[in-house]
XYZ file of C-alpha atoms in Angstrom:
608
model
C -12.868 19.623 -70.011
C -15.684 20.690 -72.314
C -18.899 22.365 -71.253
C -21.639 21.510 -73.724
C -23.575 24.352 -75.291
C -27.351 24.227 -75.100
C -28.857 22.293 -78.009
C -25.669 20.398 -78.802
C -25.795 16.603 -78.692
C -22.798 15.061 -76.973
C -21.161 12.347 -79.070
C -19.651 9.113 -77.802
C -16.178 10.477 -78.568
C -16.986 13.591 -76.513
C -18.084 11.449 -73.579
C -14.995 9.210 -73.767
C -12.761 12.304 -73.904
C -14.535 13.765 -70.865
C -14.051 10.519 -68.943
C -10.338 10.331 -69.738
C -9.755 14.006 -68.884
C -11.540 13.594 -65.551
C -10.092 10.274 -64.417
C -6.632 10.682 -65.996
C -6.764 7.162 -67.362
C -7.529 5.566 -70.701
C -11.134 4.494 -71.091
C -11.406 0.709 -71.210
C -15.067 -0.267 -71.190
C -18.399 0.138 -69.486
C -18.977 -1.026 -65.909
C -22.457 -1.916 -64.685
C -22.397 -2.851 -61.010
C -24.537 -1.969 -57.989
C -23.100 1.558 -57.768
C -24.296 2.582 -61.242
C -27.851 2.088 -59.921
C -27.290 4.079 -56.712
C -25.550 7.107 -58.271
C -27.231 8.599 -61.344
C -27.165 12.008 -62.979
C -30.076 14.013 -64.305
C -29.121 16.341 -67.135
C -27.588 19.585 -65.838
C -28.636 22.989 -67.140
C -26.236 23.732 -70.043
C -23.530 26.186 -69.022
C -24.557 26.045 -65.357
C -22.414 25.754 -62.271
C -23.988 22.338 -61.775
C -22.801 21.145 -65.172
C -19.263 22.280 -64.435
C -19.355 20.605 -61.035
C -20.597 17.172 -62.127
C -18.253 17.017 -65.119
C -15.494 16.493 -62.555
C -17.105 13.177 -61.582
C -15.953 10.097 -63.521
C -19.325 8.412 -62.940
C -21.071 11.229 -64.782
C -19.020 10.499 -67.890
C -19.507 6.755 -67.507
C -23.277 7.321 -67.604
C -22.923 9.517 -70.704
C -20.845 6.835 -72.449
C -23.434 4.204 -71.627
C -26.234 6.392 -72.971
C -24.350 7.105 -76.222
C -23.256 3.549 -76.981
C -25.998 2.706 -79.530
C -25.136 5.765 -81.599
C -21.636 4.405 -82.254
C -20.670 2.313 -85.236
C -20.455 -1.406 -84.570
C -16.754 -1.245 -85.383
C -16.034 1.269 -82.601
C -14.037 -1.174 -80.457
C -12.091 0.213 -77.533
C -10.711 -3.188 -76.544
C -8.118 -3.207 -73.785
C -5.320 -1.286 -75.503
C -4.116 0.983 -72.727
C -1.466 1.726 -70.149
C -2.761 -1.283 -68.248
C -1.368 -3.690 -70.840
C -2.944 -6.034 -73.391
C -5.943 -8.187 -72.625
C -5.258 -11.665 -71.309
C -4.992 -14.347 -73.968
C -8.008 -16.543 -74.296
C -7.467 -20.213 -73.490
C -9.635 -23.175 -74.238
C -12.093 -23.706 -71.437
C -14.629 -26.309 -70.576
C -18.033 -24.900 -71.508
C -20.873 -24.709 -69.028
C -23.990 -26.609 -69.951
C -27.042 -24.651 -68.882
C -29.704 -26.777 -67.196
C -33.402 -26.601 -66.566
C -36.297 -24.617 -67.913
C -35.377 -21.283 -66.365
C -32.938 -20.314 -69.104
C -34.222 -17.396 -71.051
C -31.538 -17.096 -72.384
C -29.440 -19.184 -69.966
C -29.447 -20.469 -66.392
C -26.397 -21.959 -64.649
C -26.181 -23.787 -61.326
C -23.629 -21.991 -59.088
C -24.076 -24.506 -56.234
C -26.815 -25.623 -53.867
C -27.920 -22.583 -51.876
C -25.772 -20.212 -53.928
C -27.160 -16.732 -54.504
C -25.938 -13.225 -55.133
C -28.324 -12.225 -52.332
C -31.401 -10.118 -51.702
C -30.600 -6.520 -52.578
C -27.173 -7.516 -53.946
C -26.074 -7.223 -57.592
C -23.821 -9.082 -60.028
C -21.343 -6.893 -61.927
C -20.923 -6.620 -65.710
C -17.987 -5.383 -67.778
C -18.493 -4.585 -71.444
C -15.426 -4.128 -73.629
C -17.165 -2.490 -76.537
C -19.228 0.628 -77.111
C -20.687 -0.370 -80.460
C -23.970 -2.108 -81.156
C -22.394 -5.553 -81.530
C -21.340 -7.147 -78.227
C -18.040 -8.934 -77.739
C -17.783 -12.489 -76.462
C -15.092 -11.308 -74.029
C -17.673 -9.241 -72.142
C -18.058 -10.841 -68.734
C -20.377 -10.867 -65.720
C -19.313 -11.526 -62.095
C -21.445 -13.335 -59.494
C -20.675 -13.771 -55.817
C -22.166 -17.033 -54.565
C -22.890 -16.277 -50.891
C -21.310 -19.655 -49.994
C -18.045 -20.381 -48.200
C -15.295 -20.995 -50.715
C -13.789 -24.470 -50.845
C -11.967 -26.828 -53.189
C -15.317 -27.630 -54.797
C -17.236 -24.360 -54.328
C -16.346 -20.946 -55.745
C -16.897 -17.936 -53.516
C -16.880 -15.688 -56.595
C -16.924 -16.463 -60.325
C -17.442 -14.928 -63.750
C -18.909 -15.980 -67.090
C -17.981 -14.853 -70.580
C -19.122 -16.049 -74.036
C -22.458 -14.620 -72.971
C -24.429 -14.088 -76.185
C -26.135 -17.018 -77.866
C -26.533 -15.403 -81.295
C -23.033 -13.880 -81.419
C -20.699 -16.278 -79.611
C -19.705 -19.744 -80.796
C -19.810 -22.893 -78.727
C -21.860 -23.448 -75.589
C -23.108 -20.254 -73.988
C -22.040 -19.190 -71.390
C -18.519 -20.299 -70.403
C -16.870 -20.047 -66.990
C -14.364 -17.200 -67.446
C -12.847 -17.742 -64.016
C -13.859 -19.212 -60.649
C -12.039 -18.682 -57.347
C -12.071 -19.951 -53.805
C -10.916 -16.848 -51.925
C -11.012 -18.464 -48.480
C -14.152 -16.783 -47.198
C -17.824 -16.070 -47.880
C -18.871 -13.195 -50.164
C -22.432 -12.103 -49.390
C -22.338 -8.515 -50.677
C -22.040 -7.088 -54.184
C -18.646 -6.729 -55.898
C -17.205 -3.576 -57.476
C -15.101 -3.480 -60.641
C -12.001 -1.473 -61.490
C -12.475 1.067 -64.307
C -10.416 -1.081 -66.698
C -12.196 -4.311 -65.735
C -9.014 -6.190 -64.776
C -9.660 -6.187 -61.008
C -12.557 -6.884 -58.643
C -13.089 -5.525 -55.128
C -15.406 -7.197 -52.643
C -15.883 -7.806 -48.944
C -15.680 -11.345 -47.600
C -16.258 -12.780 -44.133
C -13.990 -15.366 -42.565
C -15.340 -18.448 -40.787
C -14.821 -16.479 -37.560
C -17.012 -13.629 -38.824
C -14.293 -11.075 -39.535
C -14.597 -8.824 -42.608
C -11.807 -8.166 -45.083
C -11.668 -6.106 -48.233
C -10.429 -8.368 -51.032
C -8.761 -7.031 -54.179
C -8.460 -9.615 -56.924
C -6.664 -9.683 -60.256
C -8.378 -12.320 -62.346
C -6.985 -14.425 -65.167
C -9.027 -16.033 -67.910
C -9.495 -19.816 -67.784
C -8.774 -19.980 -64.048
C -10.874 -22.623 -62.315
C -14.208 -24.266 -63.008
C -17.526 -24.531 -61.196
C -16.546 -27.935 -59.779
C -12.896 -27.057 -59.090
C -12.316 -23.345 -58.522
C -8.762 -22.050 -58.228
C -7.796 -21.524 -54.580
C -5.947 -18.253 -54.087
C -3.625 -17.330 -51.237
C -3.468 -13.655 -50.378
C -0.243 -11.772 -51.002
C 0.873 -8.818 -48.915
C -0.649 -5.484 -49.854
C 2.837 -4.224 -50.735
C 3.252 -7.090 -53.196
C -0.210 -6.897 -54.754
C 0.465 -4.262 -57.403
C 3.226 -6.360 -58.992
C 1.722 -9.818 -58.458
C 0.960 -11.951 -61.487
C -2.716 -12.695 -62.102
C -4.538 -14.560 -60.776
C -3.707 -13.158 -57.349
C -5.369 -11.300 -54.524
C -4.668 -9.334 -51.370
C -6.837 -8.910 -48.288
C -7.155 -6.067 -45.782
C -8.923 -6.960 -42.541
C -11.300 -4.227 -41.403
C -9.554 -2.220 -38.694
C -10.645 -2.884 -35.112
C -12.989 -0.059 -34.198
C -14.211 -0.496 -30.615
C -13.590 -2.638 -27.564
C -17.151 -3.939 -27.902
C -16.372 -5.318 -31.355
C -12.612 -5.568 -31.964
C -13.088 -7.780 -35.039
C -15.772 -6.086 -37.143
C -17.778 -7.975 -39.735
C -19.681 -6.654 -42.766
C -22.626 -8.568 -44.168
C -24.674 -5.610 -45.371
C -22.549 -2.778 -46.797
C -21.167 -3.017 -50.359
C -17.818 -1.445 -51.323
C -18.143 1.897 -53.150
C -15.220 2.860 -55.411
C -14.637 6.465 -56.474
C -14.188 6.655 -60.260
C -12.875 10.215 -60.196
C -9.201 9.436 -59.815
C -8.824 9.356 -56.015
C -8.472 5.540 -56.063
C -10.352 5.303 -52.763
C -13.128 2.999 -51.606
C -15.669 3.106 -48.767
C -17.485 0.300 -46.915
C -19.434 0.110 -43.669
C -19.407 -2.608 -41.031
C -21.995 -4.285 -38.805
C -20.932 -2.226 -35.776
C -21.619 1.278 -37.047
C -18.249 2.318 -38.502
C -17.443 3.532 -42.018
C -14.070 2.426 -43.382
C -12.006 4.183 -46.060
C -9.359 2.491 -48.200
C -6.827 4.135 -50.540
C -4.532 2.944 -53.339
C -7.201 0.395 -54.175
C -6.707 -0.408 -57.861
C -3.691 1.700 -58.817
C -1.493 2.113 -55.732
C -0.558 0.282 -52.546
C -3.859 -0.728 -50.934
C -4.372 0.275 -47.304
C -7.117 1.249 -44.893
C -6.996 4.810 -43.620
C -6.578 4.652 -39.845
C -6.265 7.783 -37.720
C -6.632 8.506 -34.019
C -10.018 10.242 -34.176
C -11.218 10.316 -37.800
C -11.090 6.930 -39.558
C -12.764 4.514 -39.287
C -15.571 7.023 -38.833
C -17.917 6.377 -35.887
C -21.299 6.742 -37.630
C -23.651 4.690 -35.440
C -21.992 4.064 -32.083
C -24.285 4.332 -29.013
C -22.379 4.779 -25.767
C -21.423 1.509 -24.121
C -22.551 -0.829 -26.907
C -21.781 -1.773 -30.475
C -23.495 0.338 -33.103
C -25.988 -0.733 -35.729
C -25.018 -2.198 -39.108
C -24.422 0.436 -41.761
C -26.053 0.434 -45.164
C -24.149 0.718 -48.405
C -22.410 4.109 -48.684
C -22.487 6.367 -51.723
C -19.878 9.060 -52.276
C -19.895 12.401 -54.080
C -16.326 13.410 -55.028
C -17.376 17.029 -55.530
C -18.710 17.579 -52.024
C -16.293 14.906 -50.706
C -19.140 13.508 -48.628
C -20.090 9.873 -48.164
C -23.772 9.201 -47.367
C -24.897 6.167 -45.402
C -27.814 4.945 -43.294
C -27.841 2.713 -40.228
C -30.125 0.083 -38.746
C -32.410 0.593 -35.776
C -32.724 -1.046 -32.377
C -36.093 -0.695 -30.647
C -36.038 2.073 -28.065
C -32.733 3.542 -29.225
C -32.897 7.108 -30.542
C -29.242 7.300 -31.626
C -29.666 5.029 -34.651
C -32.089 4.711 -37.581
C -30.765 7.860 -39.277
C -29.141 9.059 -42.503
C -25.606 10.385 -42.125
C -23.005 12.257 -44.129
C -19.304 11.699 -43.492
C -16.706 14.254 -44.565
C -13.188 13.567 -45.823
C -11.934 14.089 -42.268
C -14.418 11.609 -40.797
C -16.802 14.231 -39.397
C -20.315 12.767 -39.125
C -23.494 14.819 -39.611
C -26.770 13.109 -38.728
C -30.350 13.605 -39.868
C -33.213 14.344 -37.495
C -35.544 14.366 -35.802
C -33.655 15.320 -32.662
C -34.130 12.818 -29.858
C -35.765 10.125 -31.984
C -34.951 7.676 -34.753
C -36.035 8.743 -38.234
C -36.533 5.140 -39.350
C -37.922 2.621 -36.857
C -38.485 -1.061 -37.661
C -35.241 -2.419 -39.106
C -33.935 1.073 -39.898
C -32.061 2.073 -43.038
C -30.668 -1.250 -44.229
C -30.301 -0.023 -47.843
C -28.063 2.772 -49.093
C -29.298 6.090 -50.506
C -30.019 6.865 -54.154
C -27.926 9.915 -55.109
C -28.377 12.391 -57.966
C -25.394 14.780 -57.639
C -26.880 16.988 -60.373
C -30.309 17.744 -58.899
C -30.678 20.906 -56.837
C -27.953 23.315 -55.906
C -25.740 20.667 -54.282
C -27.202 17.262 -55.182
C -30.215 15.291 -53.928
C -30.580 12.041 -51.952
C -33.541 9.642 -51.831
C -33.922 6.838 -49.300
C -36.779 4.564 -48.236
C -37.799 3.433 -44.747
C -40.180 0.651 -43.748
C -41.371 2.324 -40.487
C -40.821 6.055 -40.895
C -41.619 8.184 -37.859
C -40.156 11.526 -38.818
C -43.220 13.482 -39.931
C -43.028 15.956 -42.802
C -45.760 14.415 -45.042
C -45.188 11.049 -43.303
C -46.853 9.903 -40.053
C -44.965 10.324 -36.784
C -46.099 6.928 -35.505
C -47.332 3.603 -36.822
C -46.079 1.223 -39.455
C -45.882 3.425 -42.539
C -43.374 3.241 -45.379
C -41.929 6.505 -46.592
C -39.516 7.765 -49.253
C -37.496 10.794 -48.153
C -35.682 13.386 -50.203
C -32.695 15.281 -48.799
C -30.502 17.963 -50.264
C -26.878 16.862 -49.883
C -26.488 19.705 -47.402
C -29.895 19.016 -45.799
C -28.666 16.838 -42.942
C -27.361 19.878 -41.079
C -29.348 20.764 -37.968
C -31.157 17.417 -37.682
C -33.036 17.950 -40.947
C -35.674 15.384 -41.897
C -35.925 16.239 -45.581
C -39.211 15.881 -47.449
C -41.218 12.675 -47.244
C -43.905 10.914 -49.261
C -45.874 8.070 -47.691
C -46.260 4.710 -49.447
C -48.871 3.228 -47.093
C -48.750 0.740 -44.233
C -45.714 -1.503 -44.189
C -44.752 -4.863 -42.765
C -41.207 -5.228 -41.428
C -39.240 -5.385 -44.676
C -36.150 -3.797 -46.122
C -36.874 -1.094 -48.702
C -34.349 -1.403 -51.468
C -33.210 1.346 -53.825
C -35.609 2.824 -56.329
C -34.918 4.101 -59.836
C -35.654 7.164 -61.966
C -37.120 6.928 -65.445
C -35.391 8.164 -68.595
C -37.591 11.254 -68.677
C -36.138 12.315 -65.326
C -32.557 11.533 -66.347
C -32.769 13.558 -69.555
C -34.907 16.479 -68.422
C -33.246 19.882 -68.215
C -34.417 22.688 -65.999
C -33.474 25.005 -63.178
C -31.098 27.907 -62.797
C -27.339 28.309 -63.207
C -27.067 27.552 -59.481
C -28.984 24.267 -59.581
C -30.825 21.767 -61.778
C -34.502 20.865 -61.358
C -35.297 17.566 -63.114
C -38.826 16.399 -63.941
C -39.894 12.781 -64.376
C -40.710 9.807 -62.167
C -39.131 7.842 -59.325
C -40.121 4.204 -58.747
C -39.940 2.296 -55.456
C -41.135 -1.104 -54.243
C -43.129 -0.993 -51.026
C -44.787 -3.724 -48.987
C -48.239 -2.623 -47.740
C -49.679 -5.380 -45.587
C -47.084 -7.840 -46.895
C -47.960 -7.349 -50.567
C -44.904 -6.297 -52.588
C -46.068 -3.375 -54.734
C -44.627 -1.001 -57.328
C -45.095 2.731 -56.671
C -44.554 5.652 -59.016
C -43.636 9.025 -57.506
C -43.947 11.987 -59.892
C -41.171 14.569 -59.649
C -41.694 18.070 -60.974
C -38.771 20.505 -60.873
C -37.041 18.336 -58.267
C -40.140 18.229 -56.022
C -41.870 14.936 -55.209
C -45.611 14.582 -55.781
C -48.183 12.107 -54.451
C -47.168 8.461 -55.030
C -49.298 6.286 -57.313
C -49.704 2.544 -56.701
C -48.938 1.034 -60.100
C -49.588 -2.617 -59.227
C -49.321 -5.208 -56.465
C -46.660 -7.573 -57.785
C -47.473 -10.298 -55.259
C -50.924 -11.538 -54.317
C -52.858 -10.681 -51.165
C -51.765 -14.003 -49.662
C -48.132 -12.921 -49.639
C -46.048 -13.484 -46.528
C -45.627 -10.343 -44.434
C -42.084 -9.128 -43.912
C -40.731 -9.892 -47.376
C -39.553 -7.304 -49.825
C -39.214 -6.715 -53.520
C -35.818 -6.386 -55.137
C -34.116 -3.088 -55.956
C -35.512 -1.534 -59.134
C -33.300 -1.281 -62.220
C -34.050 1.208 -65.009
C -32.508 1.015 -68.464
C -33.304 2.995 -71.594
C -32.646 0.871 -74.667
C -31.869 3.368 -77.396
C -31.820 0.624 -79.987
C -35.549 0.061 -79.457
C -36.416 3.468 -77.886
C -37.845 1.686 -74.844
C -37.504 2.653 -71.188
C -37.508 -0.496 -69.035
C -37.950 -1.151 -65.327
C -36.912 -4.518 -63.876
C -37.712 -5.802 -60.387
C -38.736 -8.989 -58.596
C -40.989 -10.161 -55.798
C -40.421 -13.306 -53.669
C -44.007 -14.296 -52.856
C -46.975 -15.758 -54.690
C -47.270 -13.880 -57.972
C -50.224 -11.595 -58.665
C -49.800 -11.491 -62.446
C -49.810 -14.371 -64.924
C -47.259 -12.904 -67.338
C -44.713 -14.875 -69.340
C -43.581 -17.883 -67.299
C -45.025 -16.380 -64.105
C -48.325 -17.864 -62.960
C -50.507 -16.978 -59.998
C -49.002 -19.972 -58.204
C -45.380 -19.003 -58.877
C -43.345 -18.304 -55.728
C -41.097 -15.515 -56.891
C -41.106 -13.674 -60.225
C -39.032 -11.124 -62.112
C -41.156 -8.519 -63.877
C -40.428 -5.841 -66.456
C -42.452 -2.691 -67.128
C -42.290 -0.542 -70.223
C -42.312 2.970 -68.719
C -41.537 4.895 -71.892
C -44.914 6.427 -71.102
C -45.609 6.578 -67.369
C -47.893 3.650 -66.420
C -51.288 4.321 -64.889
C -52.593 2.857 -61.645
C -53.332 -0.837 -62.117
C -50.958 -1.283 -65.079
C -49.660 -4.827 -65.476
C -46.132 -5.940 -66.243
C -44.887 -6.245 -69.817
C -43.115 -9.567 -69.225
C -42.447 -11.995 -66.397
C -40.034 -14.794 -65.567
C -40.471 -17.231 -62.686
C -37.511 -16.904 -60.277
C -37.452 -18.992 -57.108
C -37.980 -16.770 -54.029
C -37.431 -13.677 -56.171
C -34.149 -12.332 -57.479
C -31.062 -10.405 -56.571
C -30.587 -6.913 -57.922
C -30.665 -6.838 -61.726
C -27.973 -5.434 -64.022
C -28.084 -4.800 -67.771
C -25.630 -4.963 -70.646
C -26.232 -3.580 -74.120
C -28.609 -1.236 -75.860
C -28.920 -2.835 -79.257
C -31.307 -4.063 -81.922
C -29.098 -7.114 -82.557
C -30.800 -10.370 -81.588
C -29.627 -11.598 -78.190
C -27.512 -8.502 -77.529
C -29.737 -6.675 -74.994
C -29.877 -8.702 -71.780
C -30.315 -8.568 -68.011
C -28.469 -10.607 -65.348
C -29.423 -11.723 -61.819
C -29.531 -14.762 -59.567
C -32.429 -16.607 -57.994
C -32.709 -16.318 -54.206
C -33.583 -20.001 -53.811
C -32.598 -23.192 -55.562
C -34.212 -23.157 -58.984
C -34.811 -25.515 -61.863
C -31.118 -25.289 -62.824
C -30.478 -27.621 -59.883
C -29.204 -25.074 -57.349
C -28.785 -21.325 -57.042
C -29.139 -20.077 -60.607
C -27.154 -17.387 -62.414
C -29.563 -16.038 -65.042
C -29.357 -14.155 -68.322
C -32.681 -13.048 -69.826
C -33.741 -10.806 -72.703
C -34.672 -7.228 -71.785
C -37.730 -7.219 -74.018
C -39.247 -10.601 -73.173
C -37.495 -11.938 -70.050
């Protein structure tokens, strides 16, 4: 595959070619799910070993394609013409009528109490790389409710764009009752024809579900009920169909593991494998996920991998894993139980299931609730890649206190967990018990070039939400040559009367090349601090956007705001375009909103 000479600008065709050469499959479209916000790539030094290494990662090319999309002609339509067959034929469907005031641009009731979930994300598939979106683009929402004859456990909308699509916007693309409850984020196949997610049975047993969807299947009021086929029959089954793989029993203390915290991570580099953790401290690996015969890898001593398993008791729930196909390491955190020094750590897991654990020796690195959120990985930064992870009660030292209730963001080299390493920390102030969700880098960081042939050294900014004294706040951490500087408190998003123990959402960054604007999106679930847009100082829960094209100064206020009951799920984006109504964000409320229930939301990037 090509190595780009310094000064050359990669074209969209170059990026698509790199993707196809790496993944050995025809490029179909652009995926934006939770994983595209946990694994990002700063720009490698041209001609370096790092550049050669990361070009073997399908996610690297997917990011390049996404960045180059606005430069393409509007007629550059990749469609679904591939080895995977033609796209499904569109059928007439009953349109969804958006309700309520919270509909900038639309808001749809998914059911009373429905929500994607705090820290969870919808998933978006875009079939086009030009500036004009297609009405067959779709977005998937899990509902967090038990599936039934009248309630979908997972659903999707198409006909998304009010100024481009005809008829009522949006339309239910498909809606399924899969026989369980889906409370964690879904993952999409590279061609967009399949969805992977974890669901829990009524007995609290986790299964990986692989689903082939079909357009015009089910409605909000009457979702299609699917019966699982055998894994050996799944590859040839006719859509809509699904198969389920119950998580393998891992210990006598928990023979039927559940997973209500760890999202499935799919490797886009051709291995067709997927990783997910469970609530008892084990990491599971599945193969043949979207292209073969699906199965969990089960060996005598390796898989499922015992990551957090104190002697004589069930382990702590694992966070979402991220995987680097170059190092063949999966990285995952675990929760913490008071007084237990064997949990509350960051771990790497090798292809053979060997677990390496962070320090400090003889103590938990993260007290409080531990590492409930997965790491943020930049496989390009440094000689081997760099991890960032936040903790609500860090006690590891190294620029962070060794006791007390202090939030901290830690940076690890991918190889830095060896020998009980604690990485490098930066303190974000006192912290109430609250999960710290993933942060995000700005566009300056992602496009900076620096370092040596042996490793890249990006410069820019990292943003995290902290919770000092119960006030959800946005922090900016400067990074110079891959070294963190002193954090800056940008703004308290919630007021001083906020409830302690609540957290902001994950932060989503998106550079809109059509408008040359670098956006941050996040939410807070408390009483709002800023009266911006439809958010008032009495609003309970708001989504905010910041224009960080130029790094904001301390005290900077949000660019736009949208009231969102109890805050929002993680936020995903679609297009980078100057076309009206073509550049949007998607999320769900965390409480019943003005749509009449749990709301699936589309809002404009620029104005929310």
